[in-house]
Coordinates of C-alpha atoms in Angstrom, one line a residue:
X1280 CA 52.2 129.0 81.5
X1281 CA 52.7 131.8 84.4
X1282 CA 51.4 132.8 87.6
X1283 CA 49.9 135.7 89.0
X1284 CA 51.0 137.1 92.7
X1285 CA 48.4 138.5 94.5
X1286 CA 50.1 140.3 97.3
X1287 CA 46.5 140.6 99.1
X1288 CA 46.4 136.5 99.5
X1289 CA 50.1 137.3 101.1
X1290 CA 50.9 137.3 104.7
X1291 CA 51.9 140.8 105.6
X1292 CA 54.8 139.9 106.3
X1293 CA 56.3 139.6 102.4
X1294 CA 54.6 143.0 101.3
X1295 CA 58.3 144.4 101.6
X1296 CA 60.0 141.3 100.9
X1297 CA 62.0 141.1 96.9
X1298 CA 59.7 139.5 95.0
X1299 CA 62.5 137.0 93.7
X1300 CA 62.1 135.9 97.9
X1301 CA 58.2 136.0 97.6
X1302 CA 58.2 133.8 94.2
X1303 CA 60.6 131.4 95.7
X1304 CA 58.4 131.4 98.9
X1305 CA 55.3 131.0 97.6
X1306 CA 55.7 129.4 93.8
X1307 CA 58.9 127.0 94.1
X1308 CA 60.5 126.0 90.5
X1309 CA 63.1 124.0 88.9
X1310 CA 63.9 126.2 85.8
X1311 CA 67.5 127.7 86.0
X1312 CA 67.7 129.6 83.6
X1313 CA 64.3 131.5 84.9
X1314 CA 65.9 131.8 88.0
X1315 CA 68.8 134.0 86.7
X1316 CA 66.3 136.0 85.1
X1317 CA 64.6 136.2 87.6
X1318 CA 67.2 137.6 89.9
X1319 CA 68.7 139.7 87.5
X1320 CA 65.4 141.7 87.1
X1321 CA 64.1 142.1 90.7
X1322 CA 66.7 141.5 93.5
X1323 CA 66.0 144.1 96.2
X1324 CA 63.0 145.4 94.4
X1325 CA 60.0 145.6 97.3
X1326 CA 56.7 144.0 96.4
X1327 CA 54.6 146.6 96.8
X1328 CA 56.7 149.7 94.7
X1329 CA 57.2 147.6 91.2
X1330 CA 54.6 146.1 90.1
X1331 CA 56.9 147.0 86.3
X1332 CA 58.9 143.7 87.9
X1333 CA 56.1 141.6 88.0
X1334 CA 55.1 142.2 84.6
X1335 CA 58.4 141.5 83.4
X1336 CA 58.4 138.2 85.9
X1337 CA 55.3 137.2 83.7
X1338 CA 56.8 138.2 80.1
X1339 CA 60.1 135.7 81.6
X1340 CA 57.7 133.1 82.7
X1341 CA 56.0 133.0 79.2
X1342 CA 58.8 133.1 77.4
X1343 CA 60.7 130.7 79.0
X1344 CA 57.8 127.8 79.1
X1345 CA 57.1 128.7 75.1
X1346 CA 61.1 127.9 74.6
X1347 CA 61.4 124.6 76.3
X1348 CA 57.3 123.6 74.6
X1349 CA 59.8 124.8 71.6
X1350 CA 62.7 123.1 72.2
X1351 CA 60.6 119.3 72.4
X1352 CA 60.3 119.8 68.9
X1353 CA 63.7 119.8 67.7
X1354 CA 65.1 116.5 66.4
X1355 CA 68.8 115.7 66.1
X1356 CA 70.1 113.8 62.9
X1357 CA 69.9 110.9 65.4
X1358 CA 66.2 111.2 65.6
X1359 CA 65.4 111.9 63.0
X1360 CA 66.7 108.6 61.8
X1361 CA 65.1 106.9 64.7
X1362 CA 61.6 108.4 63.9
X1363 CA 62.1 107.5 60.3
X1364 CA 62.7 103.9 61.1
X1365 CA 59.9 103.6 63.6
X1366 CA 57.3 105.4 61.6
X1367 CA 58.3 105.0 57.7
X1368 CA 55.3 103.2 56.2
X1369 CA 57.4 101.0 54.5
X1370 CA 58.9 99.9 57.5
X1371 CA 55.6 97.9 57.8
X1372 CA 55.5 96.8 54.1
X1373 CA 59.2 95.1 54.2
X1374 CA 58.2 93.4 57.3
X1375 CA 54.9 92.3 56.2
X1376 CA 57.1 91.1 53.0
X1377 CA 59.3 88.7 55.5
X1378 CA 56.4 87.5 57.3
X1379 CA 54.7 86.3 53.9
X1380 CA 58.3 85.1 53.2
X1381 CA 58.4 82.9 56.3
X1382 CA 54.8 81.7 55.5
X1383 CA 55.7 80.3 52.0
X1384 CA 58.4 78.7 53.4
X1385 CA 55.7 76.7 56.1
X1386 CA 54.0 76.3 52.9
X1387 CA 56.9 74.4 51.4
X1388 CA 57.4 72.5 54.4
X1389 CA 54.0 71.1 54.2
X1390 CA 54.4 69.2 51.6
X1391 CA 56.4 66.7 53.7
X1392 CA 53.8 66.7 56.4
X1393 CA 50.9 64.0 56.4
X1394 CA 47.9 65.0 54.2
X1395 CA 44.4 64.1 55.4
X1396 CA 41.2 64.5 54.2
X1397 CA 37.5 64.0 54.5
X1398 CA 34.6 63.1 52.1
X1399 CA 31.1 61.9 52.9
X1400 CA 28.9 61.3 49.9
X1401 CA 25.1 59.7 49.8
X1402 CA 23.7 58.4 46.6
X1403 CA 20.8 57.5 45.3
X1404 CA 21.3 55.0 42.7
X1405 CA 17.8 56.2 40.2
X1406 CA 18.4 53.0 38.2
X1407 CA 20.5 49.6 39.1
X1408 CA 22.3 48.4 36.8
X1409 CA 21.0 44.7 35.9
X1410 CA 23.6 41.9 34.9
X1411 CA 22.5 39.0 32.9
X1412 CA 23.3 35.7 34.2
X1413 CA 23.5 32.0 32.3
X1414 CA 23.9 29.2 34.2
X1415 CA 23.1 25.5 34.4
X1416 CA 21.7 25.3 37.7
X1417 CA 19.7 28.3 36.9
X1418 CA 18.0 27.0 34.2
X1419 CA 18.2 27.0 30.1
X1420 CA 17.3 30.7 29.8
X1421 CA 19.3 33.8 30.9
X1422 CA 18.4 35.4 33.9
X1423 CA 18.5 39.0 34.5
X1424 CA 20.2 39.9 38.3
X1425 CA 19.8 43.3 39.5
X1426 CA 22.5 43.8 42.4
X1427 CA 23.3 46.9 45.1
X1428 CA 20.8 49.2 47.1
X1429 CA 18.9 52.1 46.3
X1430 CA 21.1 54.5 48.5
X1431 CA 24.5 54.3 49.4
X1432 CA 25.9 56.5 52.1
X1433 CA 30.1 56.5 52.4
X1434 CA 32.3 58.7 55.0
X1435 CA 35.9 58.1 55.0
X1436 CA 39.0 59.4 55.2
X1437 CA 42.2 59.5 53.1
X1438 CA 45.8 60.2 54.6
X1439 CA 48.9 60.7 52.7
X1440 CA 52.6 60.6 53.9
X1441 CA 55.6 61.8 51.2
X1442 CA 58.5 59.4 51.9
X1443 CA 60.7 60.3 49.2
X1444 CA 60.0 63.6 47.2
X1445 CA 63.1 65.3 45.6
X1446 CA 61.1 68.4 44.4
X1447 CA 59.6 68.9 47.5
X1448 CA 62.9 68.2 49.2
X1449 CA 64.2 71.4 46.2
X1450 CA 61.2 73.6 47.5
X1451 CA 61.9 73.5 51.0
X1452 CA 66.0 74.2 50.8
X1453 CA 65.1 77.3 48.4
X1454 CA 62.8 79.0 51.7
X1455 CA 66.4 79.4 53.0
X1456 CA 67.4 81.7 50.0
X1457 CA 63.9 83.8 49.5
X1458 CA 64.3 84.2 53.4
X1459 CA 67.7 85.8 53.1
X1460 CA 66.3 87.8 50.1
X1461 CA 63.1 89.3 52.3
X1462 CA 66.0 90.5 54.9
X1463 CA 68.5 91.8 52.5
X1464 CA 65.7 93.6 50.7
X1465 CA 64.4 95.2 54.1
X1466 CA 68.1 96.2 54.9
X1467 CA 68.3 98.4 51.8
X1468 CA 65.1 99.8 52.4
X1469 CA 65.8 100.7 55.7
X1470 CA 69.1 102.0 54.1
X1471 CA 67.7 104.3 51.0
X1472 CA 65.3 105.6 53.8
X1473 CA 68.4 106.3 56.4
X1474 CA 70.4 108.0 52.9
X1475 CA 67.1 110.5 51.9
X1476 CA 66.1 111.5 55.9
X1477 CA 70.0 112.4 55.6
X1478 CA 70.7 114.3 52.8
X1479 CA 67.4 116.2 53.5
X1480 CA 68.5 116.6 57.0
X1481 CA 71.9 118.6 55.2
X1482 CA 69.9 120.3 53.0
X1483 CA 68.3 122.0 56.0
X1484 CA 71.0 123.0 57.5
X1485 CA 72.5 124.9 54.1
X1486 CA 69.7 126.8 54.2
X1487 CA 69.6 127.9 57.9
X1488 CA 73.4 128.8 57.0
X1489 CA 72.1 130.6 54.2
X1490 CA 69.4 132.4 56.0
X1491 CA 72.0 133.3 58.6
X1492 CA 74.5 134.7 56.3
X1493 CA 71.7 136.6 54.3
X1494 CA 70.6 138.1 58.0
X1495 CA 73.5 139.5 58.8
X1496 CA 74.1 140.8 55.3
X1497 CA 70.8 142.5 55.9
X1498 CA 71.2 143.9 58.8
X1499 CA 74.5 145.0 57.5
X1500 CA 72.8 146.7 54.6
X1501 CA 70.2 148.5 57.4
X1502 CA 72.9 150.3 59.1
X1503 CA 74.5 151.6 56.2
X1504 CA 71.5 152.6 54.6
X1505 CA 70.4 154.7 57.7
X1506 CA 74.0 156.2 57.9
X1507 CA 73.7 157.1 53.9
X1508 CA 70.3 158.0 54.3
X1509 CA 71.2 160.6 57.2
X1510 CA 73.9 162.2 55.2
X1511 CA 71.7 162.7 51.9
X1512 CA 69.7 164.6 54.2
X1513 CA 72.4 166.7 55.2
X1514 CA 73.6 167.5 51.4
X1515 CA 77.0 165.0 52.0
X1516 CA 76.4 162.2 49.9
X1517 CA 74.1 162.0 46.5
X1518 CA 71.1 160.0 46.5
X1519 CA 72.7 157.7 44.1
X1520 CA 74.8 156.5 46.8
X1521 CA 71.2 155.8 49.1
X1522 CA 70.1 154.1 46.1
X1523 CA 72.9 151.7 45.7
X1524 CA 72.6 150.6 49.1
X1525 CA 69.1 150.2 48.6
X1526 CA 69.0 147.4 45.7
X1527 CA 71.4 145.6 47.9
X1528 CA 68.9 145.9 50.2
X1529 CA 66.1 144.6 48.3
X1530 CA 68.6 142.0 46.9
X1531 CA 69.1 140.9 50.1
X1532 CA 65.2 140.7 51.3
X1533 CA 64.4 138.6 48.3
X1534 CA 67.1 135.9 48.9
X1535 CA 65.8 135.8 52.4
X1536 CA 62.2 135.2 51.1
X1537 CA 63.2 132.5 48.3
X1538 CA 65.7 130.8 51.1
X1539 CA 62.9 131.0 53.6
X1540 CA 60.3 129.2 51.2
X1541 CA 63.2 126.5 50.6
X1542 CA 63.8 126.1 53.8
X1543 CA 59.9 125.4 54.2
X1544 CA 60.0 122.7 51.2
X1545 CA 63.2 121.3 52.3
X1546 CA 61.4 121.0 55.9
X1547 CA 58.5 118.8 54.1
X1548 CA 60.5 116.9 52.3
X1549 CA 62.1 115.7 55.5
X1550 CA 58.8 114.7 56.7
X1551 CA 57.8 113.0 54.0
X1552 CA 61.8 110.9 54.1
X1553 CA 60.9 110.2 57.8
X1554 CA 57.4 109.1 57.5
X1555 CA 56.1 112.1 59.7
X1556 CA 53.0 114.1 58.7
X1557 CA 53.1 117.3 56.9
X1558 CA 51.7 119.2 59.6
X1559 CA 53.7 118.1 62.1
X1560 CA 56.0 120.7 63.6
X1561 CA 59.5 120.1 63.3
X1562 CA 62.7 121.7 64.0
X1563 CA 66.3 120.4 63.8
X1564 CA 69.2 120.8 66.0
X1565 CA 71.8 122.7 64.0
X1566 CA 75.7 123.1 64.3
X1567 CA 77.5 125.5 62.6
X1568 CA 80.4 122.5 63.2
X1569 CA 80.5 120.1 60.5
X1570 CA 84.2 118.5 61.6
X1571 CA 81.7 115.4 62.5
X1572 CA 79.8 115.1 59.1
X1573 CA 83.2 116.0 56.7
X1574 CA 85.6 113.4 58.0
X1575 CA 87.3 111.6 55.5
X1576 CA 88.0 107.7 55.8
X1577 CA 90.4 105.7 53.2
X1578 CA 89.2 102.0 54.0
X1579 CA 89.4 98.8 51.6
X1580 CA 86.2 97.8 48.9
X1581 CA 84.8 94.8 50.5
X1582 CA 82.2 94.2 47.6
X1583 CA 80.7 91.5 49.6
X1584 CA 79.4 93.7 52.5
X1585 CA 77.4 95.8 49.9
X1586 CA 73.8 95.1 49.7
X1587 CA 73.0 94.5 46.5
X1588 CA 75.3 92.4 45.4
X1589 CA 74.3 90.5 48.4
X1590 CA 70.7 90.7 46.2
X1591 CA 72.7 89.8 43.3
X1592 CA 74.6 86.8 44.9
X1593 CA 71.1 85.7 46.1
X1594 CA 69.2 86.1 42.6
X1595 CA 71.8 83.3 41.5
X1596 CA 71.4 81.1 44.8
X1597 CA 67.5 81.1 43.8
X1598 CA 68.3 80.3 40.1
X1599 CA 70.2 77.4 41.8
X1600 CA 67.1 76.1 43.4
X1601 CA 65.2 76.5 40.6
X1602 CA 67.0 74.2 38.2
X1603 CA 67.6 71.4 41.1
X1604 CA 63.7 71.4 41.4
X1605 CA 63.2 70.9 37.6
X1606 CA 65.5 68.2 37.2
X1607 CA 64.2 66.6 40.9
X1608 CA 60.7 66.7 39.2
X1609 CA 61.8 64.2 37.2
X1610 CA 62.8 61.5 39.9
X1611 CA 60.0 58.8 41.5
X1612 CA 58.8 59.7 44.3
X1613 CA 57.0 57.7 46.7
X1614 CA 54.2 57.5 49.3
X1615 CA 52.5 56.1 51.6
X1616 CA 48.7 56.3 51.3
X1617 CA 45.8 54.9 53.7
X1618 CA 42.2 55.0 53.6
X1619 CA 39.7 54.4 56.6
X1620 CA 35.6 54.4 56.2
X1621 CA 32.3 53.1 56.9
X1622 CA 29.3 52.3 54.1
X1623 CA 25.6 52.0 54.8
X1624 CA 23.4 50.4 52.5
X1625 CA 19.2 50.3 52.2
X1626 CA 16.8 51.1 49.9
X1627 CA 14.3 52.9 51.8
X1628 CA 15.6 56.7 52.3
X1629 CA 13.9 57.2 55.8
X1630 CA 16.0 54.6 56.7
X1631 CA 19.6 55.4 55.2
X1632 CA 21.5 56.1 58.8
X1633 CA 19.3 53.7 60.3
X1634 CA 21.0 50.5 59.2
X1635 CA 24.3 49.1 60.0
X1636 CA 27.5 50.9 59.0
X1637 CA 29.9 48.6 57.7
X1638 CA 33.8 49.6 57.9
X1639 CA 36.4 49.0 55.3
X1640 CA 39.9 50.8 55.1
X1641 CA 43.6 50.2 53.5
X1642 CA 46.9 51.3 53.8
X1643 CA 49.9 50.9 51.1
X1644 CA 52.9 52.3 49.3
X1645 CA 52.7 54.3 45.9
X1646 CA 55.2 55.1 43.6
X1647 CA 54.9 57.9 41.0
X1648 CA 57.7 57.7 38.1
X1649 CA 57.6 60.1 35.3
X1650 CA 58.0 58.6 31.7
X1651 CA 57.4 60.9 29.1
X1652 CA 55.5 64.5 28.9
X1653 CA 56.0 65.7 25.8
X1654 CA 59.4 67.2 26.2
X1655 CA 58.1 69.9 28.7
X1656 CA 60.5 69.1 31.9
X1657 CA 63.8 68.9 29.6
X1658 CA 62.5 72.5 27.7
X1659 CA 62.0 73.8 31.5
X1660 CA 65.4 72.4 32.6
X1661 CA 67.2 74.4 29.4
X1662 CA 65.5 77.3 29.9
X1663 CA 66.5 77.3 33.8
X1664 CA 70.0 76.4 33.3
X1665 CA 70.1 79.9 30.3
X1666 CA 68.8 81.8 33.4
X1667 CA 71.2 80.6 35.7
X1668 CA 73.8 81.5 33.3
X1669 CA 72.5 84.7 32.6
X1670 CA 72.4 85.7 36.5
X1671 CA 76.0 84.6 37.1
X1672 CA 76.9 86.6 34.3
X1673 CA 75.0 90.0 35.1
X1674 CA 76.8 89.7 38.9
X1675 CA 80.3 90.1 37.6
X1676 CA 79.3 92.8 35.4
X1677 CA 77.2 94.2 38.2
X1678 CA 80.5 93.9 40.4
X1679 CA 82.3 95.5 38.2
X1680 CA 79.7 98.4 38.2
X1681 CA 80.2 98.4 41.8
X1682 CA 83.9 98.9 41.7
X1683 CA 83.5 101.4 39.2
X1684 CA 80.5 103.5 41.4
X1685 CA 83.0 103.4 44.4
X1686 CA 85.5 104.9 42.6
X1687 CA 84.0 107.7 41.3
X1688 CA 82.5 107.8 44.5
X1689 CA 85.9 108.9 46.2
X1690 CA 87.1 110.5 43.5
X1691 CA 84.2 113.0 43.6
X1692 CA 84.7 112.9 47.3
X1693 CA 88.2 113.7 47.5
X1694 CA 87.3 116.7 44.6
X1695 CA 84.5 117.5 47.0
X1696 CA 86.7 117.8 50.0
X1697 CA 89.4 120.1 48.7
X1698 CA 86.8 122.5 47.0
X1699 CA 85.5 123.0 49.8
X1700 CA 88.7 123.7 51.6
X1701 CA 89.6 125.9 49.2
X1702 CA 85.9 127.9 49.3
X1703 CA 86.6 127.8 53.0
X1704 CA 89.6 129.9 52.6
X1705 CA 88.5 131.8 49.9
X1706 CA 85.7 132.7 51.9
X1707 CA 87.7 133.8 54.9
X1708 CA 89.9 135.7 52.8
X1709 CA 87.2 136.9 51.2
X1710 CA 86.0 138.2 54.4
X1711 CA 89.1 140.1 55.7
X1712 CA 89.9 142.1 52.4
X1713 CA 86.2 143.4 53.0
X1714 CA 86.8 144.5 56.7
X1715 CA 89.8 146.3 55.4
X1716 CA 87.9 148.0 52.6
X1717 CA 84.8 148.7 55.4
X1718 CA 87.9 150.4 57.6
X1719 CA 89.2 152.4 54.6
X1720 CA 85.5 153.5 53.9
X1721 CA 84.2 154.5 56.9
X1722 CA 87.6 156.8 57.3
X1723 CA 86.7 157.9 53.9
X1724 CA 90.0 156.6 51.7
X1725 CA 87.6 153.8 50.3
X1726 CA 84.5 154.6 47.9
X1727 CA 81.1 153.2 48.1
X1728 CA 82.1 151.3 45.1
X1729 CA 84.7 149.8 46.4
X1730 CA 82.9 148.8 49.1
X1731 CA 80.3 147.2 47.3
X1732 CA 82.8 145.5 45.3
X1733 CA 84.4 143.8 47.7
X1734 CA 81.1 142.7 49.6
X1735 CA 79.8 141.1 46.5
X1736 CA 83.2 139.4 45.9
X1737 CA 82.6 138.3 49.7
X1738 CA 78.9 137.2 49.1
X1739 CA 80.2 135.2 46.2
X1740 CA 82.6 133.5 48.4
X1741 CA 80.0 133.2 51.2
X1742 CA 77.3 131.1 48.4
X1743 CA 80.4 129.1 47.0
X1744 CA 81.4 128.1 50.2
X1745 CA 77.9 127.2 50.9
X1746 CA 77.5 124.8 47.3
X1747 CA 80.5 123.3 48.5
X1748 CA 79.3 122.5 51.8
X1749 CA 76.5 121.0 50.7
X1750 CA 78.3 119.1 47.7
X1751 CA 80.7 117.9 50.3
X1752 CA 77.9 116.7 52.6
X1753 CA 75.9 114.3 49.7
X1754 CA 79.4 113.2 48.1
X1755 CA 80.3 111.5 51.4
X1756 CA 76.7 110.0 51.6
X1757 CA 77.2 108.7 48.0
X1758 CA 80.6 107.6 48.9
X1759 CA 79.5 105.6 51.9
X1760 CA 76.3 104.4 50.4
X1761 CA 78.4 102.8 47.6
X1762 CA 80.9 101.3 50.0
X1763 CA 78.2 99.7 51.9
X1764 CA 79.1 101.4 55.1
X1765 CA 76.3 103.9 55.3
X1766 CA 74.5 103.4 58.9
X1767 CA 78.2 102.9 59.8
X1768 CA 78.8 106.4 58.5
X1769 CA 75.6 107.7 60.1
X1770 CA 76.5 105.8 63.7
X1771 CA 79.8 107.4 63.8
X1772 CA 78.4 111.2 62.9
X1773 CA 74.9 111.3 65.1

């Protein structure tokens, strides 16, 4: 977005006025950094001798705008955590899980709650059934008695209240325990999501230090092949030499094409971590100060605060539940039942609502005590109690799996840490034997091989530094992620 000043819509006036005066004047703006520009490129230049400024007033403008559209695309390692939590798909799918979690549990809780229901039914009875009847008063022979109406028409209700029910009592306490499980199992979703947008975030940022390195290792490479080049043509150095240069030069190129492509992937596989669509620009913030991601903490285990074995805790809770509820099965329960209706009775069908509806209804206890059902409650009891046993013993081995993860979890962080210490240095030392040896060589007491030599020890230095970084980066991601402190880790770092 620019604008165009047309001095002939101007006051006369401003036709010798600086056009940093007139553009203030006339087209007011809030952009600072325009602003020096701005006045760097035209103080004191009169409107109507440089129309040059005004071009370069537009080439600012447009340039500036396209950086800030630019900069609204870059995402911190904060936000890009925030996006992924908002917009991850499974976001939805873990809290559509606790919903259906909370609506089982309603289900449960039911049980306890009055039952009523409905029925209406209207028979037509095709044949009566006849009784035979012998009797003194009615005579030496039996009579035959046919009894009841041709249609029958019944509506009533039934209600049901549980006043004792152990197993439904068992259902309803074990909604508290698959309720904790829907929450701990959206935590470590949300956490596995946090731990990938992270390490793909650090994998972006090796290869934007990559790229930079191999940029100024090209551009490097330019100036001396233009100075070699140069003094081929003048007979002083052997096209060998050029040639040399020139590999490294290709070298060079390629890494910047394979890093670029990586970069690229590494890009869409953040996208993919946070939910965002592939073509979706992005851009992250980068630091070339990792003091915030690299600090080292010493703390305590506290096995408990880990999320699964949380999980694992709960798988025995719910094993727990399940065996109370087979053995509570087995109890009486008892209830209290009712039933309210009317009848009609006639044997002419056009007139089957027509006559009187007579009402009848009852209300009493009933008791339901299982005897005997061919052994299948004590085989289910067994089998439960097995499974409890089996889940309290795959948490201690699980613990001790988590004791053993967190320490190789610091130990590879702690090896981690000093490697990269030690690539640091190396690096820098790497660094300041070449700028002796590009001294020596450009006063001519170093050779071209010697040169060359040291840069690739130095480029050597520069990539191990840069595996280090990176290894460094994921080890403390494992290390927290075992310890259970992850978002912790995350908080402290954005």
């Amino acid at each position: 977005m620019f604008y165009f000043l047309d001095r002939y819509n101007m006051p006369a006036s401003t036709l010798n006025m600086p056009v940093s005066l007139i553009y203030a004047k006339y087209y007011p703006f809030n952009d600072v950094s325009f602003a020096v520009e701005l006045k760097k490129t035209c103080i004191n230049a009169p409107f109507n001798n440089h129309l040059s400024e005004m071009k370069k007033i537009i080439l600012i403008v447009f340039f500036n705008t396209s950086s800030i559209i630019w900069a609204q695309n870059r995402y911190s390692l904060a936000e890009c955590i925030e996006y992924t939590l908002q917009n991850h798909p499974s976001i939805k799918v873990w809290k559509n899980n606790i919903t259906i979690t909370n609506k089982k549990a309603k289900q449960n809780l039911s049980g306890y709650l009055p039952q009523i229901s409905g029925t209406a039914t209207s028979i037509d009875n095709l044949n009566l059934q006849s009784s035979i009847i012998t009797s003194d008063f009615l005579g030496p022979n039996p009579v035959e008695l046919t009894m009841g109406s041709q249609y029958t028409t019944t509506a009533y209700l039934d209600a049901t209240q549980s006043i004792l029910d152990f197993s439904k009592v068992a259902k309803i306490k074990s909604s508290v325990a698959n309720k904790e499980k829907s929450v701990l199992e959206q935590q470590q979703n949300e956490e596995n999501i946090i731990y990938n947008t992270t390490s793909s975030f650090f994998k972006i940022l090796i290869f934007k230090e990559q790229l930079n390195i191999l940029n100024s290792n090209k551009i490097k490479y330019e100036g001396i092949y233009k100075i070699l080049k140069y003094q081929q043509e003048k007979g002083i150095v052997l096209k060998k030499e050029v040639n040399r240069i020139q590999v490294n030069l290709n070298s060079v190129n390629y890494q910047i094409k394979d890093a670029e492509t990586k970069l690229q992937l590494a890009y869409n596989t953040l996208k993919n971590a946070m939910g965002m669509p592939i073509d979706t620009p992005l851009e992250i913030e980068t630091s070339n100060d990792y003091k915030n991601y690299l600090n080292r903490t010493e703390e305590t285990l506290i096995i408990e605060n880990i999320i699964n074995y949380k999980l694992s805790e709960n798988a025995v809770k719910q094993e727990e539940n399940n065996l109370k509820q087979y053995k509570m099965e087995s109890y009486p329960s008892l209830s209290a039942v009712g039933r309210f209706g009317y009848q009609s009775l006639n044997n002419e069908f056009s007139k089957i609502y027509d006559n009187k509806w007579n009402n009848f209804s009852y209300v009493g206890l009933s008791l339901n005590v299982p005897i005997f059902n061919g052994f299948m409650k004590k085989n289910q009891i067994d089998e439960s109690k097995l499974r409890l046993e089996n889940q309290i013993i795959t948490l201690n081995i699980y613990k001790d799996d988590l004791k053993l993860n967190y320490e190789n979890a610091k130990t590879s962080l702690g090896t981690a840490h000093s490697n990269y210490l030690s690539n640091q240095d190396n690096m820098e030392l790497a660094k300041e034997v070449l700028e002796v040896t590009d001294y020596q060589y450009q006063r001519g007491v170093a050779s071209l091989t010697d040169y060359l030599n040291d840069d690739t020890a130095y480029k050597n230095a520069q990539s191990d530094y840069l595996n280090s970084l990176f290894n460094l980066l994921i080890n403390q991601l494992n290390y927290h992620q075992t310890k259970g402190t992850l978002q912790e880790f995350i908080h402290q770092i954005q």
